[in-house]
Amino acid sequence: MSDLKTQITEQMKDAMRAKDKARLGTIRLILADIKRIEVDERIELDDARVLQVLDKMVKQRRDSIAQYLAAERPELADKEQQELEVIKTFLPQPLSDEEINAILDDAIATTGASSMADMGKVMGVVKPKIQGRADMGVVSKLVKAKL
């Protein structure tokens, strides 16, 4: 079992002991999503793949919050925000803007990218390095600006 998955399972047990229903519910959602992928693909997820699952869940929560606020449903947006905060506790420390720019500059130099046609190559190099540590939408915009 991956270290991150083990950590999430331990946090679930702690939330059960503390009777923290909100945190427990969110952690169960995370583990259910991980388990669904493992069953569907008949594999054991490693830390990188668990990070992808968490990243997807963060993106879903952000989208939901925006939609709920647009629909003037702040109580539902608050619930999504609480879930987002719990999910973020399992993600690695976010990268600073300087670190992201350094990774992007290195990737552009490594791939020899010179135009937008090379964006896929750059993103292919960058994504494994920043998965779970930065918003991929923001990174994509930065790559477009640099190319």
CSV table of C-alpha atoms in Angstrom, one decimal:
chain,number,residue,atom,x,y,z
A,1,MET,CA,0.0,0.0,0.0
A,2,SER,CA,1.3,3.5,-0.8
A,3,ASP,CA,2.5,5.8,2.0
A,4,LEU,CA,-0.1,8.4,1.2
A,5,LYS,CA,-2.9,5.9,1.1
A,6,THR,CA,-1.7,4.5,4.5
A,7,GLN,CA,-1.7,8.1,5.9
A,8,ILE,CA,-5.2,8.7,4.7
A,9,THR,CA,-6.4,5.5,6.3
A,10,GLU,CA,-4.8,6.4,9.6
A,11,GLN,CA,-6.4,9.8,9.4
A,12,MET,CA,-9.7,8.1,8.9
A,13,LYS,CA,-9.2,6.1,12.1
A,14,ASP,CA,-8.2,9.2,14.0
A,15,ALA,CA,-11.4,11.0,12.8
A,16,MET,CA,-13.5,8.1,13.9
A,17,ARG,CA,-11.9,8.2,17.4
A,18,ALA,CA,-12.4,11.9,17.6
A,19,LYS,CA,-16.0,11.6,16.3
A,20,ASP,CA,-15.3,14.3,13.7
A,21,LYS,CA,-18.1,13.5,11.3
A,22,ALA,CA,-17.3,16.1,8.7
A,23,ARG,CA,-13.6,15.1,8.3
A,24,LEU,CA,-14.5,11.4,8.4
A,25,GLY,CA,-17.0,11.8,5.6
A,26,THR,CA,-14.5,13.6,3.4
A,27,ILE,CA,-11.8,11.0,4.1
A,28,ARG,CA,-14.2,8.2,3.3
A,29,LEU,CA,-15.0,10.0,-0.1
A,30,ILE,CA,-11.2,10.0,-0.8
A,31,LEU,CA,-10.8,6.4,0.0
A,32,ALA,CA,-13.9,5.4,-1.9
A,33,ASP,CA,-12.5,7.2,-5.0
A,34,ILE,CA,-9.2,5.5,-4.6
A,35,LYS,CA,-10.8,2.1,-4.1
A,36,ARG,CA,-13.1,2.6,-7.2
A,37,ILE,CA,-10.0,3.2,-9.4
A,38,GLU,CA,-8.2,0.2,-7.9
A,39,VAL,CA,-11.2,-2.1,-8.5
A,40,ASP,CA,-11.9,-0.8,-12.0
A,41,GLU,CA,-8.3,-1.1,-13.2
A,42,ARG,CA,-7.3,-4.0,-11.0
A,43,ILE,CA,-4.2,-2.3,-9.7
A,44,GLU,CA,-2.8,-1.0,-6.4
A,45,LEU,CA,-2.4,2.8,-6.6
A,46,ASP,CA,1.0,4.3,-5.9
A,47,ASP,CA,1.5,7.8,-4.3
A,48,ALA,CA,1.7,9.6,-7.7
A,49,ARG,CA,-1.7,8.1,-8.8
A,50,VAL,CA,-3.2,8.9,-5.3
A,51,LEU,CA,-2.0,12.5,-5.8
A,52,GLN,CA,-3.8,12.6,-9.2
A,53,VAL,CA,-7.0,11.5,-7.5
A,54,LEU,CA,-6.6,14.2,-4.8
A,55,ASP,CA,-5.9,16.8,-7.5
A,56,LYS,CA,-9.1,15.8,-9.3
A,57,MET,CA,-11.1,16.1,-6.1
A,58,VAL,CA,-9.7,19.5,-5.4
A,59,LYS,CA,-10.6,20.7,-8.9
A,60,GLN,CA,-14.1,19.3,-8.5
A,61,ARG,CA,-14.6,21.1,-5.2
A,62,ARG,CA,-13.3,24.4,-6.6
A,63,ASP,CA,-15.7,24.1,-9.5
A,64,SER,CA,-18.6,23.2,-7.2
A,65,ILE,CA,-17.9,26.2,-4.9
A,66,ALA,CA,-17.9,28.6,-7.9
A,67,GLN,CA,-21.2,27.1,-9.2
A,68,TYR,CA,-22.8,27.2,-5.7
A,69,LEU,CA,-21.8,30.8,-5.2
A,70,ALA,CA,-23.1,31.8,-8.6
A,71,ALA,CA,-26.4,30.1,-7.7
A,72,GLU,CA,-26.5,32.0,-4.4
A,73,ARG,CA,-26.2,28.8,-2.3
A,74,PRO,CA,-23.5,29.8,0.3
A,75,GLU,CA,-24.4,26.9,2.7
A,76,LEU,CA,-23.5,24.3,0.0
A,77,ALA,CA,-20.4,26.3,-1.0
A,78,ASP,CA,-19.3,26.2,2.7
A,79,LYS,CA,-19.7,22.5,2.8
A,80,GLU,CA,-17.6,22.1,-0.3
A,81,GLN,CA,-15.0,24.5,1.1
A,82,GLN,CA,-14.7,22.3,4.3
A,83,GLU,CA,-14.2,19.2,2.2
A,84,LEU,CA,-11.6,21.1,0.1
A,85,GLU,CA,-9.6,22.0,3.3
A,86,VAL,CA,-9.6,18.3,4.4
A,87,ILE,CA,-8.4,17.1,1.0
A,88,LYS,CA,-5.6,19.8,0.9
A,89,THR,CA,-4.2,18.4,4.2
A,90,PHE,CA,-3.1,15.3,2.2
A,91,LEU,CA,-1.4,17.2,-0.6
A,92,PRO,CA,2.3,18.1,-0.5
A,93,GLN,CA,3.4,21.7,0.3
A,94,PRO,CA,2.4,24.0,-2.6
A,95,LEU,CA,5.2,25.4,-4.8
A,96,SER,CA,5.9,29.1,-4.8
A,97,ASP,CA,5.7,31.1,-8.0
A,98,GLU,CA,9.5,31.2,-8.2
A,99,GLU,CA,9.8,27.4,-7.9
A,100,ILE,CA,7.1,27.0,-10.6
A,101,ASN,CA,8.8,29.4,-12.9
A,102,ALA,CA,12.2,27.6,-12.4
A,103,ILE,CA,10.6,24.2,-13.2
A,104,LEU,CA,9.0,25.7,-16.3
A,105,ASP,CA,12.2,27.4,-17.5
A,106,ASP,CA,14.1,24.1,-17.0
A,107,ALA,CA,11.4,22.1,-18.9
A,108,ILE,CA,11.4,24.6,-21.8
A,109,ALA,CA,15.2,24.4,-22.0
A,110,THR,CA,15.2,20.6,-21.8
A,111,THR,CA,12.6,20.1,-24.5
A,112,GLY,CA,13.9,22.9,-26.7
A,113,ALA,CA,10.3,24.2,-26.9
A,114,SER,CA,10.0,27.4,-29.0
A,115,SER,CA,6.3,27.6,-29.9
A,116,MET,CA,2.8,26.7,-28.8
A,117,ALA,CA,3.1,23.5,-30.8
A,118,ASP,CA,5.6,22.3,-28.2
A,119,MET,CA,3.3,22.9,-25.3
A,120,GLY,CA,2.5,19.2,-24.9
A,121,LYS,CA,6.1,18.3,-24.6
A,122,VAL,CA,6.7,20.9,-21.9
A,123,MET,CA,3.6,19.9,-20.0
A,124,GLY,CA,4.6,16.2,-20.2
A,125,VAL,CA,7.9,17.1,-18.4
A,126,VAL,CA,6.4,19.5,-16.0
A,127,LYS,CA,3.3,17.6,-14.8
A,128,PRO,CA,5.0,14.8,-12.8
A,129,LYS,CA,7.2,17.4,-11.0
A,130,ILE,CA,4.3,19.6,-9.8
A,131,GLN,CA,1.4,17.2,-9.5
A,132,GLY,CA,-0.6,18.0,-6.4
A,133,ARG,CA,1.7,21.0,-5.6
A,134,ALA,CA,0.2,23.6,-8.0
A,135,ASP,CA,-3.0,24.3,-10.0
A,136,MET,CA,-2.4,22.8,-13.4
A,137,GLY,CA,-4.7,25.5,-15.0
A,138,VAL,CA,-2.4,28.2,-13.7
A,139,VAL,CA,0.7,26.3,-14.8
A,140,SER,CA,-0.8,25.8,-18.3
A,141,LYS,CA,-1.4,29.6,-18.6
A,142,LEU,CA,2.2,30.3,-17.5
A,143,VAL,CA,3.5,27.9,-20.1
A,144,LYS,CA,1.4,29.6,-22.8
A,145,ALA,CA,2.8,33.0,-21.7
A,146,LYS,CA,6.4,31.7,-21.9
A,147,LEU,CA,6.0,30.2,-25.3
